[in-house]
XYZ file of C-alpha atoms in Angstrom:
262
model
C -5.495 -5.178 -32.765
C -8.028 -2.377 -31.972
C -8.361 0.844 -34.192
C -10.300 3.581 -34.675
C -14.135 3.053 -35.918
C -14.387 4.391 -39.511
C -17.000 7.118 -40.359
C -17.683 9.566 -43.057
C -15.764 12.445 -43.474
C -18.764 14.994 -41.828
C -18.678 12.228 -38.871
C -15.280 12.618 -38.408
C -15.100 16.163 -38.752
C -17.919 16.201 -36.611
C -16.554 14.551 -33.616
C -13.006 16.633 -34.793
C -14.817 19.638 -33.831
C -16.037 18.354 -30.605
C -12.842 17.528 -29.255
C -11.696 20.813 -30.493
C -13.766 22.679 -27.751
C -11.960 20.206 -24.816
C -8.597 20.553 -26.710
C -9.368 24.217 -26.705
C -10.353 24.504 -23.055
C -7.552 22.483 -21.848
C -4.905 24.350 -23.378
C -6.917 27.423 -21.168
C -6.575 25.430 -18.091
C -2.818 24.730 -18.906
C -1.939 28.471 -19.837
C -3.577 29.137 -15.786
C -1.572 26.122 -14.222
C 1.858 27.295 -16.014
C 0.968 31.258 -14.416
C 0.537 29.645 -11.475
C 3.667 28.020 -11.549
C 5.605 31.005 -12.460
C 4.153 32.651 -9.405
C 5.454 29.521 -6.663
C 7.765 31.221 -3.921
C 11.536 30.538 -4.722
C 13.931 29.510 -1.965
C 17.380 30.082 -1.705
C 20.295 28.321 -1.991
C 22.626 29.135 0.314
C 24.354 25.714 0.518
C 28.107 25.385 -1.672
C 27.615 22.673 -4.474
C 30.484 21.450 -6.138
C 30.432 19.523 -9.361
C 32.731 18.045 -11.762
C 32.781 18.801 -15.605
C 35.341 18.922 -18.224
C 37.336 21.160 -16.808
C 37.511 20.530 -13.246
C 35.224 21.572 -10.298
C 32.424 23.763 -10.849
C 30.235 25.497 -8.633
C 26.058 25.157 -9.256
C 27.185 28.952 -10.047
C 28.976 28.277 -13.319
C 26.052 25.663 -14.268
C 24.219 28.848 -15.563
C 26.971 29.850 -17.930
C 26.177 33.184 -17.431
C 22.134 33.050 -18.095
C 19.347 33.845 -15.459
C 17.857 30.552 -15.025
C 19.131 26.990 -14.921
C 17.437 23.820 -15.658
C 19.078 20.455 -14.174
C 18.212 17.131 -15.442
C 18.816 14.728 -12.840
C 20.466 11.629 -14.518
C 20.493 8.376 -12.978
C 23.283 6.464 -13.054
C 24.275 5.191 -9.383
C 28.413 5.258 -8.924
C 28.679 1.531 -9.322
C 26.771 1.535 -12.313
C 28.918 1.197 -15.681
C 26.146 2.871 -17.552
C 23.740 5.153 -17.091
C 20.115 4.370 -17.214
C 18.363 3.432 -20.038
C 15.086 5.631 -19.921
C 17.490 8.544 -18.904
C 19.660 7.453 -21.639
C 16.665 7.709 -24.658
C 15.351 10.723 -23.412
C 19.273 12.440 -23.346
C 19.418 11.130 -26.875
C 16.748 13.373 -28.347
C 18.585 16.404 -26.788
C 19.635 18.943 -29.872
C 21.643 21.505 -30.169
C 19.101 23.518 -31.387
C 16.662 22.747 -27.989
C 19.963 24.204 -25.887
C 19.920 26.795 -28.278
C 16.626 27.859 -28.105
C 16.570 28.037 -24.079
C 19.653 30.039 -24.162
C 17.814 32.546 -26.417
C 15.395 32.769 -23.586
C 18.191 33.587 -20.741
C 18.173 29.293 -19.749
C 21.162 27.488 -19.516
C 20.273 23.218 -19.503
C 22.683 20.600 -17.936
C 22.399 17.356 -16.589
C 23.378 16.273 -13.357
C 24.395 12.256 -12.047
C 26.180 11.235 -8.654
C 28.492 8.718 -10.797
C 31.999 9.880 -10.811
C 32.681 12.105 -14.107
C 35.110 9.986 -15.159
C 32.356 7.170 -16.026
C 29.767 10.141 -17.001
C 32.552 10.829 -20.088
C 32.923 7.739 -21.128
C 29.430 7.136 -21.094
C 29.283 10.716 -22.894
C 31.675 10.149 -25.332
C 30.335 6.597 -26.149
C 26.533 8.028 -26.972
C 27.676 11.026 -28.871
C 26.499 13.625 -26.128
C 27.440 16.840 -26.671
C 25.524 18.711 -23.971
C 26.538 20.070 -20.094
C 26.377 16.878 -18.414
C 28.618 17.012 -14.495
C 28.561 15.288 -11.801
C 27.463 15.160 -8.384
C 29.740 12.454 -6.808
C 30.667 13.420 -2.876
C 28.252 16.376 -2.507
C 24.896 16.835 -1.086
C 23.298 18.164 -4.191
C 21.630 15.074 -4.907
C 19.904 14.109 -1.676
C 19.217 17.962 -1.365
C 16.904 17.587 -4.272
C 15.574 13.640 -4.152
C 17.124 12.545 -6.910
C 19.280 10.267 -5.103
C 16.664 8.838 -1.879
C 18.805 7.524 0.902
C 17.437 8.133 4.140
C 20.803 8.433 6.136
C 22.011 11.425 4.174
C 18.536 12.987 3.863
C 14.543 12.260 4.921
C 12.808 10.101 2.173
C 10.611 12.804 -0.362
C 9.651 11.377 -3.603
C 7.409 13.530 -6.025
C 6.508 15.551 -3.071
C 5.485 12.852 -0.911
C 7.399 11.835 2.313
C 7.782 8.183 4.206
C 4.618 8.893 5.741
C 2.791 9.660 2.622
C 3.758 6.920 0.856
C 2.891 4.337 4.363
C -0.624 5.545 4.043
C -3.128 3.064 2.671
C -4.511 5.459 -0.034
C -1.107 5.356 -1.762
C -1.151 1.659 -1.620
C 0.377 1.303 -5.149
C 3.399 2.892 -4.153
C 4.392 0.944 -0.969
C 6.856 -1.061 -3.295
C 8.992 2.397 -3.437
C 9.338 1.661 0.519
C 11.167 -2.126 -0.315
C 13.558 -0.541 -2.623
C 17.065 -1.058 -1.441
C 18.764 2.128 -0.763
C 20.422 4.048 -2.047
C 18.148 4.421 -5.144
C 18.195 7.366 -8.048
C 15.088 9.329 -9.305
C 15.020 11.168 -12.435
C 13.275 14.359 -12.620
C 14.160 18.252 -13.463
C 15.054 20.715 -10.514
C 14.760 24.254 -11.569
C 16.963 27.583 -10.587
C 16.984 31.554 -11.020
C 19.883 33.845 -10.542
C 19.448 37.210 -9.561
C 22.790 38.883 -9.020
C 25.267 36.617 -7.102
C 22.227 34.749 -5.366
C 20.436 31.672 -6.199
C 17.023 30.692 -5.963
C 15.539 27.158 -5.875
C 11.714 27.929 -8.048
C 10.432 24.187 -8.631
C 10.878 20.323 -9.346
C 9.276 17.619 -11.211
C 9.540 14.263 -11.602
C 7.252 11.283 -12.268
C 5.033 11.877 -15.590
C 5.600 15.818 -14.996
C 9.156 15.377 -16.726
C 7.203 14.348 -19.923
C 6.088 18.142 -20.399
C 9.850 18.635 -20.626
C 11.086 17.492 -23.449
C 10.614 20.280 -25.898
C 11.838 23.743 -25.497
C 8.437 25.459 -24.307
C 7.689 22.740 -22.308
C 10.901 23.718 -20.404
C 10.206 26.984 -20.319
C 6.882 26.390 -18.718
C 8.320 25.039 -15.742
C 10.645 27.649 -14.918
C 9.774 30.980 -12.955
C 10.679 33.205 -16.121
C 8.520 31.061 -18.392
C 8.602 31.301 -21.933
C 9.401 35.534 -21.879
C 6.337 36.854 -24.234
C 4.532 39.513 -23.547
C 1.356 37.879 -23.465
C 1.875 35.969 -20.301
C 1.329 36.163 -16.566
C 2.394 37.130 -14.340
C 3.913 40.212 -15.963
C 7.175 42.011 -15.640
C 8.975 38.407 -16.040
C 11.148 39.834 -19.128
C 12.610 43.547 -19.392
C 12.479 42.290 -23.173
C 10.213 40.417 -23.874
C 9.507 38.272 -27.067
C 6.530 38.022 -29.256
C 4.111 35.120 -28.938
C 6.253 33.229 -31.796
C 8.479 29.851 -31.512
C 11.366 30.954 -33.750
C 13.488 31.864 -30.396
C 15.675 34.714 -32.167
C 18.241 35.938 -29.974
C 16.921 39.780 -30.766
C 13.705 40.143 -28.782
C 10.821 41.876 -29.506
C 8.359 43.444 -27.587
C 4.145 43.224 -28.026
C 2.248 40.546 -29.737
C -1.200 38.848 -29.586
C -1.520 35.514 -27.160
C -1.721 32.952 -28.846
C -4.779 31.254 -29.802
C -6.298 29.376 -26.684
């Protein structure tokens, strides 16, 4: 088993302080790459989804239970599967109340989204103690609309950004095993939306390792065009309200406060 070399406490500290500067300087860089994101072109949506939930069939309208933005997990579980799957499944299970809470304070609505039938999605549900917006997809196009389900008769082969042709090359040699998989296959990742008005807007993906930023409630945030809402970031005029640069995600916003410290 390999651990850490031990030092004195002024070597530790030391070397503390010296990653402190990268630490410091990365968190810079990430604060630039999360503007950036906020300022990707949105597309709209101008196809009909239909999903089914508790109540019946829903429209990718009523997903946003009446906030600005939606967030979409994309669940796999495949319709012949009897359960969902299990790296999907452990990341669901640290899903709070208090997370959806939180993104609701900041005008974000959260809900997960499989192409198994919702009759299996309940039980499954039901059996892990879910409580959260979780519909599904079964007969529509939403799936293979946004590669989370790859099957190249319903729509061309894109995964993580990269088509057939990418993935053929013989840079991305590591990947050529996604080209044997037998199709129809699922891909987890997030898809992202705004509403302005009646319309819908498509503002950004991520799957792969980029789903790993979202598991807390500012790393949501960060991927979606409105961002976290705080006055400190850019680009500005995201939030007619916006909050101060504190995680306590009151439903009352208030406006100023410093950045916080890079």
């Amino acid at each position: 088993m390999s651990l850490p070399d031990v030092a004195t406490r002024a070597e530790w500290l030391e070397a503390r302080k010296a990653l402190l500067v990268r630490e410091k300087e990365f968190t810079r860089q990430k604060d630039a790459l999360n503007a950036d994101r906020r300022r990707l072109p949105m597309v709209a949506v101008e196809k009909d989804y239909t999903f089914e939930g508790p109540e019946g069939a829903v429209t990718l309208a009523d997903l946003f239970d009446g906030q600005r933005q939606l967030v979409v997990y994309h669940f796999m579980f495949d319709p012949s599967w009897d359960e969902g799957c299990p790296s999907c499944t452990a990341g669901c299970d640290e899903l709070s109340a208090g997370l959806l809470a939180h993104l609701g304070a900041r005008t974000t609505a959260y809900a997960a989204v499989a192409r198994a039938p919702y009759e299996k999605i309940a039980a499954y549900k039901e059996k892990r103690g879910w409580t959260f917006p979780f519909f599904s997809s079964f007969g529509s196009d939403f799936n293979y609309d946004f590669h989370a389900t790859i099957d190249e008769s319903k729509a061309p082969m894109e995964i993580n950004f990269r088509t057939r042709a990418d993935l053929e090359a013989p840079e991305a040699g590591k990947l050529h095993w996604i080209l044997e998989q037998e199709q129809p296959f699922e891909n987890p990742g997030f898809s992202f939306f705004l509403r302005d008005g009646d319309a819908i807007f498509h503002t950004n993906s991520t799957s792969a390792r980029g789903t790993e930023e979202c598991s807390d409630s500012y790393g949501i945030l960060d991927h979606t065009a409105l961002g976290r809402q705080e006055d400190w970031e850019e680009p500005k005029g995201r939030s007619d309200d916006p909050h101060r640069a504190e995680p306590n995600f009151q439903s009352k916003s208030a406006a100023g406060g410093d950045p916080p410290e890079g």
